[in-house]
């Protein structure tokens, strides 16, 4: 269904080290995807067949184009080519033109008018690479999507037009402005706000559910990761943690208990 996040992907210069880190911090298992001619790792929630995320190498060639280690999200669309053109026609950028992944689907890498990068995807598998059917907030699933925008109001208007997202709860952050939650098909799936001045560029961040934020914090530190912010309680009673993994990729954790 158009407008929902369908996949998440880590690009990192050391896939073996990253796999070791995330399996210990989040509880995933890691396995090669078996895709011919491509080294691609799947992260899985134990007990479920379908993966929740993927990982591939950030090659020296990509790094030379100033692409840092990063997590990215894929939004399902009805027509990748048409949606990529719509991004461009409305002030966005197409960083990678639509192309097929044989037997998997079609994707494109785009950016909104303020520069935040996001991916478009249309699966051609019978059911698509959807996250497994786990309980809400289950360990290892992705629970929130967050945009630090150049201008939060303009960003919301853009994504509402692109994906049909609607406004949910708005949180007054005082001097930091309004944190606008957004919904897809009536369910809140993320939030966006104008980025703080010290943040150099707009970006998307992704929150992974864990079974307790304090224990997860210790696992991040033990694995060589860095705590950027938190733990912090947020409206609704959850606790969040913003981090960098040992290779430098930004990621976030969320839990309904401390």
PDB file of C-alpha atoms in Angstrom:
ATOM      1  CA  UNK A   1       0.000   0.000   0.000  1.00  0.00           C
ATOM      2  CA  UNK A   2       1.542   3.284  -1.123  1.00  0.00           C
ATOM      3  CA  UNK A   3       3.070   5.461   1.576  1.00  0.00           C
ATOM      4  CA  UNK A   4       4.181   2.850   4.090  1.00  0.00           C
ATOM      5  CA  UNK A   5       7.786   2.117   4.989  1.00  0.00           C
ATOM      6  CA  UNK A   6       8.562  -1.341   3.674  1.00  0.00           C
ATOM      7  CA  UNK A   7      12.323  -1.879   4.115  1.00  0.00           C
ATOM      8  CA  UNK A   8      15.438  -0.531   5.815  1.00  0.00           C
ATOM      9  CA  UNK A   9      19.040  -0.777   4.687  1.00  0.00           C
ATOM     10  CA  UNK A  10      22.438  -0.203   6.201  1.00  0.00           C
ATOM     11  CA  UNK A  11      25.406   0.805   4.061  1.00  0.00           C
ATOM     12  CA  UNK A  12      28.658   0.311   5.950  1.00  0.00           C
ATOM     13  CA  UNK A  13      32.353  -0.130   5.116  1.00  0.00           C
ATOM     14  CA  UNK A  14      32.708  -3.180   7.409  1.00  0.00           C
ATOM     15  CA  UNK A  15      29.744  -5.501   7.066  1.00  0.00           C
ATOM     16  CA  UNK A  16      31.161  -8.217   9.306  1.00  0.00           C
ATOM     17  CA  UNK A  17      31.756  -5.819  12.188  1.00  0.00           C
ATOM     18  CA  UNK A  18      28.365  -4.195  11.693  1.00  0.00           C
ATOM     19  CA  UNK A  19      26.614  -7.569  11.696  1.00  0.00           C
ATOM     20  CA  UNK A  20      28.322  -8.457  14.968  1.00  0.00           C
ATOM     21  CA  UNK A  21      27.319  -5.121  16.497  1.00  0.00           C
ATOM     22  CA  UNK A  22      23.629  -5.153  15.534  1.00  0.00           C
ATOM     23  CA  UNK A  23      23.034  -8.810  16.340  1.00  0.00           C
ATOM     24  CA  UNK A  24      24.297  -8.130  19.856  1.00  0.00           C
ATOM     25  CA  UNK A  25      22.570  -4.762  20.348  1.00  0.00           C
ATOM     26  CA  UNK A  26      19.207  -5.490  18.722  1.00  0.00           C
ATOM     27  CA  UNK A  27      18.980  -9.277  18.862  1.00  0.00           C
ATOM     28  CA  UNK A  28      18.802  -9.846  15.119  1.00  0.00           C
ATOM     29  CA  UNK A  29      20.297 -12.774  13.310  1.00  0.00           C
ATOM     30  CA  UNK A  30      22.311 -12.068  10.155  1.00  0.00           C
ATOM     31  CA  UNK A  31      22.502 -14.217   7.045  1.00  0.00           C
ATOM     32  CA  UNK A  32      23.560 -13.844   3.438  1.00  0.00           C
ATOM     33  CA  UNK A  33      20.607 -13.170   1.167  1.00  0.00           C
ATOM     34  CA  UNK A  34      21.759 -15.628  -1.489  1.00  0.00           C
ATOM     35  CA  UNK A  35      21.243 -13.041  -4.246  1.00  0.00           C
ATOM     36  CA  UNK A  36      23.381 -14.064  -7.246  1.00  0.00           C
ATOM     37  CA  UNK A  37      26.348 -11.810  -7.880  1.00  0.00           C
ATOM     38  CA  UNK A  38      25.665  -9.579  -4.901  1.00  0.00           C
ATOM     39  CA  UNK A  39      26.862  -9.607  -1.310  1.00  0.00           C
ATOM     40  CA  UNK A  40      23.764  -8.617   0.634  1.00  0.00           C
ATOM     41  CA  UNK A  41      23.057  -9.473   4.270  1.00  0.00           C
ATOM     42  CA  UNK A  42      19.578  -9.882   5.724  1.00  0.00           C
ATOM     43  CA  UNK A  43      18.820  -8.979   9.325  1.00  0.00           C
ATOM     44  CA  UNK A  44      16.072 -11.177  10.756  1.00  0.00           C
ATOM     45  CA  UNK A  45      13.955 -11.242  13.890  1.00  0.00           C
ATOM     46  CA  UNK A  46      14.526 -14.695  15.408  1.00  0.00           C
ATOM     47  CA  UNK A  47      11.568 -16.978  14.829  1.00  0.00           C
ATOM     48  CA  UNK A  48      10.354 -15.253  11.672  1.00  0.00           C
ATOM     49  CA  UNK A  49      11.286 -16.127   8.109  1.00  0.00           C
ATOM     50  CA  UNK A  50      11.129 -12.656   6.586  1.00  0.00           C
ATOM     51  CA  UNK A  51      13.904 -10.151   7.205  1.00  0.00           C
ATOM     52  CA  UNK A  52      13.324  -6.697   8.617  1.00  0.00           C
ATOM     53  CA  UNK A  53      16.362  -4.986   7.097  1.00  0.00           C
ATOM     54  CA  UNK A  54      19.331  -5.456   4.792  1.00  0.00           C
ATOM     55  CA  UNK A  55      22.993  -4.522   4.723  1.00  0.00           C
ATOM     56  CA  UNK A  56      25.483  -3.945   1.950  1.00  0.00           C
ATOM     57  CA  UNK A  57      29.041  -2.687   1.697  1.00  0.00           C
ATOM     58  CA  UNK A  58      29.728   1.007   1.397  1.00  0.00           C
ATOM     59  CA  UNK A  59      32.470   0.665  -1.183  1.00  0.00           C
ATOM     60  CA  UNK A  60      35.450   3.042  -1.463  1.00  0.00           C
ATOM     61  CA  UNK A  61      33.947   4.302  -4.732  1.00  0.00           C
ATOM     62  CA  UNK A  62      30.708   5.279  -2.986  1.00  0.00           C
ATOM     63  CA  UNK A  63      32.600   6.753  -0.051  1.00  0.00           C
ATOM     64  CA  UNK A  64      34.594   8.899  -2.486  1.00  0.00           C
ATOM     65  CA  UNK A  65      31.277  10.512  -3.491  1.00  0.00           C
ATOM     66  CA  UNK A  66      30.845  11.720   0.104  1.00  0.00           C
ATOM     67  CA  UNK A  67      28.291   9.045   0.990  1.00  0.00           C
ATOM     68  CA  UNK A  68      28.802   8.235   4.691  1.00  0.00           C
ATOM     69  CA  UNK A  69      27.842   5.030   6.492  1.00  0.00           C
ATOM     70  CA  UNK A  70      24.080   5.286   6.830  1.00  0.00           C
ATOM     71  CA  UNK A  71      20.700   3.720   7.432  1.00  0.00           C
ATOM     72  CA  UNK A  72      18.050   4.428   4.795  1.00  0.00           C
ATOM     73  CA  UNK A  73      14.356   3.675   4.534  1.00  0.00           C
ATOM     74  CA  UNK A  74      12.281   2.468   1.598  1.00  0.00           C
ATOM     75  CA  UNK A  75       8.708   3.688   1.080  1.00  0.00           C
ATOM     76  CA  UNK A  76       6.367   1.564  -0.990  1.00  0.00           C
ATOM     77  CA  UNK A  77       4.860   3.282  -4.020  1.00  0.00           C
ATOM     78  CA  UNK A  78       2.537   2.142  -6.770  1.00  0.00           C
ATOM     79  CA  UNK A  79       4.850   3.284  -9.587  1.00  0.00           C
ATOM     80  CA  UNK A  80       8.522   3.989  -8.881  1.00  0.00           C
ATOM     81  CA  UNK A  81       9.154   5.818 -12.167  1.00  0.00           C
ATOM     82  CA  UNK A  82       6.132   8.073 -11.808  1.00  0.00           C
ATOM     83  CA  UNK A  83       6.866   8.859  -8.160  1.00  0.00           C
ATOM     84  CA  UNK A  84      10.534   9.633  -8.848  1.00  0.00           C
ATOM     85  CA  UNK A  85       9.422  12.053 -11.565  1.00  0.00           C
ATOM     86  CA  UNK A  86       6.917  13.564  -9.144  1.00  0.00           C
ATOM     87  CA  UNK A  87       9.705  14.147  -6.618  1.00  0.00           C
ATOM     88  CA  UNK A  88      11.756  15.924  -9.284  1.00  0.00           C
ATOM     89  CA  UNK A  89       8.799  17.926 -10.585  1.00  0.00           C
ATOM     90  CA  UNK A  90       8.105  19.218  -7.077  1.00  0.00           C
ATOM     91  CA  UNK A  91      11.616  20.399  -6.267  1.00  0.00           C
ATOM     92  CA  UNK A  92      13.194  17.129  -5.136  1.00  0.00           C
ATOM     93  CA  UNK A  93      16.155  15.274  -6.622  1.00  0.00           C
ATOM     94  CA  UNK A  94      16.555  11.835  -8.170  1.00  0.00           C
ATOM     95  CA  UNK A  95      19.948  10.575  -6.990  1.00  0.00           C
ATOM     96  CA  UNK A  96      19.603   7.128  -8.576  1.00  0.00           C
ATOM     97  CA  UNK A  97      17.253   6.590 -11.453  1.00  0.00           C
ATOM     98  CA  UNK A  98      14.645   3.819 -11.180  1.00  0.00           C
ATOM     99  CA  UNK A  99      16.029   0.359 -11.801  1.00  0.00           C
ATOM    100  CA  UNK A 100      15.082  -3.257 -11.246  1.00  0.00           C
ATOM    101  CA  UNK A 101      16.448  -5.723  -8.733  1.00  0.00           C
ATOM    102  CA  UNK A 102      15.753  -8.999 -10.550  1.00  0.00           C
ATOM    103  CA  UNK A 103      13.167 -11.066  -8.743  1.00  0.00           C
ATOM    104  CA  UNK A 104      12.791  -8.483  -5.973  1.00  0.00           C
ATOM    105  CA  UNK A 105      11.360  -5.217  -7.238  1.00  0.00           C
ATOM    106  CA  UNK A 106      12.071  -1.761  -8.616  1.00  0.00           C
ATOM    107  CA  UNK A 107      13.600   1.109  -6.657  1.00  0.00           C
ATOM    108  CA  UNK A 108      14.926   4.661  -6.885  1.00  0.00           C
ATOM    109  CA  UNK A 109      16.932   6.893  -4.562  1.00  0.00           C
ATOM    110  CA  UNK A 110      15.453  10.368  -4.213  1.00  0.00           C
ATOM    111  CA  UNK A 111      15.647  13.403  -1.962  1.00  0.00           C
ATOM    112  CA  UNK A 112      13.063  15.925  -0.865  1.00  0.00           C
ATOM    113  CA  UNK A 113      13.476  19.619  -1.810  1.00  0.00           C
ATOM    114  CA  UNK A 114      15.487  20.221   1.371  1.00  0.00           C
ATOM    115  CA  UNK A 115      17.932  17.399   0.649  1.00  0.00           C
ATOM    116  CA  UNK A 116      16.842  14.538   2.924  1.00  0.00           C
ATOM    117  CA  UNK A 117      17.367  11.233   1.094  1.00  0.00           C
ATOM    118  CA  UNK A 118      14.748   8.484   0.998  1.00  0.00           C
ATOM    119  CA  UNK A 119      14.142   5.461  -1.244  1.00  0.00           C
ATOM    120  CA  UNK A 120      11.141   4.451  -3.326  1.00  0.00           C
ATOM    121  CA  UNK A 121      10.281   0.792  -3.810  1.00  0.00           C
ATOM    122  CA  UNK A 122       7.766  -1.383  -5.592  1.00  0.00           C
ATOM    123  CA  UNK A 123       8.119  -5.139  -4.934  1.00  0.00           C
ATOM    124  CA  UNK A 124       7.429  -7.704  -7.617  1.00  0.00           C
ATOM    125  CA  UNK A 125       7.441 -10.669  -5.255  1.00  0.00           C
ATOM    126  CA  UNK A 126       3.995 -12.112  -4.428  1.00  0.00           C
ATOM    127  CA  UNK A 127       3.814 -10.409  -1.035  1.00  0.00           C
ATOM    128  CA  UNK A 128       6.843  -8.099  -1.076  1.00  0.00           C
ATOM    129  CA  UNK A 129       9.624  -7.973   1.523  1.00  0.00           C
ATOM    130  CA  UNK A 130       7.266  -6.978   4.307  1.00  0.00           C
ATOM    131  CA  UNK A 131       8.310  -7.051   7.967  1.00  0.00           C
ATOM    132  CA  UNK A 132       7.239 -10.191   9.809  1.00  0.00           C
ATOM    133  CA  UNK A 133       3.943 -10.260  11.656  1.00  0.00           C
ATOM    134  CA  UNK A 134       5.172  -9.676  15.174  1.00  0.00           C
ATOM    135  CA  UNK A 135       3.488  -8.115  18.171  1.00  0.00           C
ATOM    136  CA  UNK A 136       3.458  -4.296  18.212  1.00  0.00           C
ATOM    137  CA  UNK A 137       6.810  -2.896  19.354  1.00  0.00           C
ATOM    138  CA  UNK A 138       8.417  -6.343  19.222  1.00  0.00           C
ATOM    139  CA  UNK A 139      12.170  -6.490  19.706  1.00  0.00           C
ATOM    140  CA  UNK A 140      14.019  -5.916  16.452  1.00  0.00           C
ATOM    141  CA  UNK A 141      11.230  -4.313  14.449  1.00  0.00           C
ATOM    142  CA  UNK A 142      11.263  -0.685  13.348  1.00  0.00           C
ATOM    143  CA  UNK A 143       8.946   1.462  15.402  1.00  0.00           C
ATOM    144  CA  UNK A 144       9.346   5.086  14.285  1.00  0.00           C
ATOM    145  CA  UNK A 145      10.613   7.225  11.402  1.00  0.00           C
ATOM    146  CA  UNK A 146      11.950  10.715  12.034  1.00  0.00           C
ATOM    147  CA  UNK A 147      12.814  13.565   9.700  1.00  0.00           C
ATOM    148  CA  UNK A 148      15.035  16.434  10.766  1.00  0.00           C
ATOM    149  CA  UNK A 149      13.969  18.855   8.044  1.00  0.00           C
ATOM    150  CA  UNK A 150      15.259  22.165   6.780  1.00  0.00           C
ATOM    151  CA  UNK A 151      11.744  23.482   7.379  1.00  0.00           C
ATOM    152  CA  UNK A 152       9.293  21.193   9.139  1.00  0.00           C
ATOM    153  CA  UNK A 153       6.081  22.746   7.811  1.00  0.00           C
ATOM    154  CA  UNK A 154       7.271  22.738   4.210  1.00  0.00           C
ATOM    155  CA  UNK A 155       8.558  19.177   4.572  1.00  0.00           C
ATOM    156  CA  UNK A 156       5.221  17.923   5.868  1.00  0.00           C
ATOM    157  CA  UNK A 157       3.369  19.566   2.983  1.00  0.00           C
ATOM    158  CA  UNK A 158       5.739  17.916   0.510  1.00  0.00           C
ATOM    159  CA  UNK A 159       5.448  14.402   1.946  1.00  0.00           C
ATOM    160  CA  UNK A 160       1.703  14.719   2.372  1.00  0.00           C
ATOM    161  CA  UNK A 161       1.538  15.367  -1.376  1.00  0.00           C
ATOM    162  CA  UNK A 162       3.987  12.577  -2.255  1.00  0.00           C
ATOM    163  CA  UNK A 163       2.703   9.794   0.015  1.00  0.00           C
ATOM    164  CA  UNK A 164      -0.658  10.894   1.402  1.00  0.00           C
ATOM    165  CA  UNK A 165       0.627  11.168   4.964  1.00  0.00           C
ATOM    166  CA  UNK A 166      -1.637  13.010   7.377  1.00  0.00           C
ATOM    167  CA  UNK A 167      -1.025  15.007  10.533  1.00  0.00           C
ATOM    168  CA  UNK A 168      -1.236  13.261  13.876  1.00  0.00           C
ATOM    169  CA  UNK A 169      -0.258  14.659  17.289  1.00  0.00           C
ATOM    170  CA  UNK A 170       1.825  17.859  17.326  1.00  0.00           C
ATOM    171  CA  UNK A 171       4.251  18.349  20.216  1.00  0.00           C
ATOM    172  CA  UNK A 172       5.419  21.835  21.184  1.00  0.00           C
ATOM    173  CA  UNK A 173       9.177  21.563  21.765  1.00  0.00           C
ATOM    174  CA  UNK A 174       9.534  25.143  23.016  1.00  0.00           C
ATOM    175  CA  UNK A 175      12.484  26.943  21.413  1.00  0.00           C
ATOM    176  CA  UNK A 176      13.025  23.944  19.140  1.00  0.00           C
ATOM    177  CA  UNK A 177       9.621  24.388  17.511  1.00  0.00           C
ATOM    178  CA  UNK A 178       6.856  21.919  16.712  1.00  0.00           C
ATOM    179  CA  UNK A 179       7.440  18.190  16.395  1.00  0.00           C
ATOM    180  CA  UNK A 180       4.739  17.095  13.952  1.00  0.00           C
ATOM    181  CA  UNK A 181       3.803  13.425  14.079  1.00  0.00           C
ATOM    182  CA  UNK A 182       2.453  11.965  10.841  1.00  0.00           C
ATOM    183  CA  UNK A 183       0.219   9.014  10.066  1.00  0.00           C
ATOM    184  CA  UNK A 184      -0.237   6.511   7.272  1.00  0.00           C
ATOM    185  CA  UNK A 185      -3.693   4.950   6.917  1.00  0.00           C
ATOM    186  CA  UNK A 186      -4.677   6.352  10.308  1.00  0.00           C
ATOM    187  CA  UNK A 187      -1.661   5.022  12.250  1.00  0.00           C
ATOM    188  CA  UNK A 188       1.103   7.301  13.518  1.00  0.00           C
ATOM    189  CA  UNK A 189       4.378   6.095  11.988  1.00  0.00           C
ATOM    190  CA  UNK A 190       6.779   8.986  12.509  1.00  0.00           C
ATOM    191  CA  UNK A 191       7.490  12.607  13.187  1.00  0.00           C
ATOM    192  CA  UNK A 192       9.252  15.570  11.635  1.00  0.00           C
ATOM    193  CA  UNK A 193      10.485  18.960  12.727  1.00  0.00           C
ATOM    194  CA  UNK A 194      12.788  21.768  11.656  1.00  0.00           C
ATOM    195  CA  UNK A 195      16.308  20.608  12.463  1.00  0.00           C
ATOM    196  CA  UNK A 196      18.383  22.422  15.078  1.00  0.00           C
ATOM    197  CA  UNK A 197      20.828  24.940  13.600  1.00  0.00           C
ATOM    198  CA  UNK A 198      23.816  22.834  14.639  1.00  0.00           C
ATOM    199  CA  UNK A 199      22.644  19.870  12.556  1.00  0.00           C
ATOM    200  CA  UNK A 200      24.441  20.331   9.219  1.00  0.00           C
ATOM    201  CA  UNK A 201      21.858  18.890   6.827  1.00  0.00           C
ATOM    202  CA  UNK A 202      18.322  17.430   6.784  1.00  0.00           C
ATOM    203  CA  UNK A 203      18.147  13.665   7.259  1.00  0.00           C
ATOM    204  CA  UNK A 204      15.890  10.729   8.078  1.00  0.00           C
ATOM    205  CA  UNK A 205      16.453   8.614  11.203  1.00  0.00           C
ATOM    206  CA  UNK A 206      14.997   5.195  12.031  1.00  0.00           C
ATOM    207  CA  UNK A 207      14.072   3.780  15.452  1.00  0.00           C
ATOM    208  CA  UNK A 208      14.465   0.073  16.232  1.00  0.00           C
ATOM    209  CA  UNK A 209      12.389  -1.469  19.025  1.00  0.00           C
ATOM    210  CA  UNK A 210      14.320  -2.977  21.929  1.00  0.00           C
ATOM    211  CA  UNK A 211      13.277  -4.680  25.157  1.00  0.00           C
ATOM    212  CA  UNK A 212      14.511  -1.973  27.532  1.00  0.00           C
ATOM    213  CA  UNK A 213      16.398   1.226  26.829  1.00  0.00           C
ATOM    214  CA  UNK A 214      18.933   1.095  29.673  1.00  0.00           C
ATOM    215  CA  UNK A 215      20.052  -2.439  28.858  1.00  0.00           C
ATOM    216  CA  UNK A 216      20.268  -1.509  25.170  1.00  0.00           C
ATOM    217  CA  UNK A 217      22.415   1.509  26.038  1.00  0.00           C
ATOM    218  CA  UNK A 218      24.914  -0.756  27.766  1.00  0.00           C
ATOM    219  CA  UNK A 219      24.990  -3.077  24.746  1.00  0.00           C
ATOM    220  CA  UNK A 220      25.658  -0.119  22.424  1.00  0.00           C
ATOM    221  CA  UNK A 221      28.581   1.042  24.561  1.00  0.00           C
ATOM    222  CA  UNK A 222      29.952  -2.483  25.004  1.00  0.00           C
ATOM    223  CA  UNK A 223      29.908  -2.949  21.231  1.00  0.00           C
ATOM    224  CA  UNK A 224      31.882   0.238  20.578  1.00  0.00           C
ATOM    225  CA  UNK A 225      28.946   2.442  19.610  1.00  0.00           C
ATOM    226  CA  UNK A 226      28.443   6.058  20.675  1.00  0.00           C
ATOM    227  CA  UNK A 227      25.483   7.621  22.450  1.00  0.00           C
ATOM    228  CA  UNK A 228      24.412  10.835  20.691  1.00  0.00           C
ATOM    229  CA  UNK A 229      21.350  11.644  22.820  1.00  0.00           C
ATOM    230  CA  UNK A 230      19.329  10.061  25.600  1.00  0.00           C
ATOM    231  CA  UNK A 231      17.924   8.055  27.152  1.00  0.00           C
ATOM    232  CA  UNK A 232      14.921  10.388  27.026  1.00  0.00           C
ATOM    233  CA  UNK A 233      11.260   9.794  27.785  1.00  0.00           C
ATOM    234  CA  UNK A 234       8.976  11.046  25.025  1.00  0.00           C
ATOM    235  CA  UNK A 235       5.232  11.796  24.888  1.00  0.00           C
ATOM    236  CA  UNK A 236       3.308   8.543  25.117  1.00  0.00           C
ATOM    237  CA  UNK A 237       5.670   7.047  27.683  1.00  0.00           C
ATOM    238  CA  UNK A 238       8.332   5.479  25.457  1.00  0.00           C
ATOM    239  CA  UNK A 239      12.071   5.957  25.900  1.00  0.00           C
ATOM    240  CA  UNK A 240      14.457   6.763  23.068  1.00  0.00           C
ATOM    241  CA  UNK A 241      18.178   6.600  22.449  1.00  0.00           C
ATOM    242  CA  UNK A 242      20.028   8.128  19.492  1.00  0.00           C
ATOM    243  CA  UNK A 243      23.356   6.519  18.608  1.00  0.00           C
ATOM    244  CA  UNK A 244      26.154   5.955  16.137  1.00  0.00           C
ATOM    245  CA  UNK A 245      27.436   2.476  15.419  1.00  0.00           C
ATOM    246  CA  UNK A 246      31.212   1.792  15.402  1.00  0.00           C
ATOM    247  CA  UNK A 247      31.396   2.482  11.658  1.00  0.00           C
ATOM    248  CA  UNK A 248      29.665   5.866  12.021  1.00  0.00           C
ATOM    249  CA  UNK A 249      26.086   5.146  10.901  1.00  0.00           C
ATOM    250  CA  UNK A 250      23.383   6.990  12.856  1.00  0.00           C
ATOM    251  CA  UNK A 251      20.575   4.844  14.280  1.00  0.00           C
ATOM    252  CA  UNK A 252      18.000   5.111  17.042  1.00  0.00           C
ATOM    253  CA  UNK A 253      16.439   2.779  19.573  1.00  0.00           C
ATOM    254  CA  UNK A 254      13.023   2.962  21.228  1.00  0.00           C
ATOM    255  CA  UNK A 255      11.430   0.984  24.051  1.00  0.00           C
ATOM    256  CA  UNK A 256       8.226   1.159  26.043  1.00  0.00           C
ATOM    257  CA  UNK A 257      10.195   0.528  29.215  1.00  0.00           C
ATOM    258  CA  UNK A 258      13.275   2.058  30.787  1.00  0.00           C
TER     259      UNK A 258
END
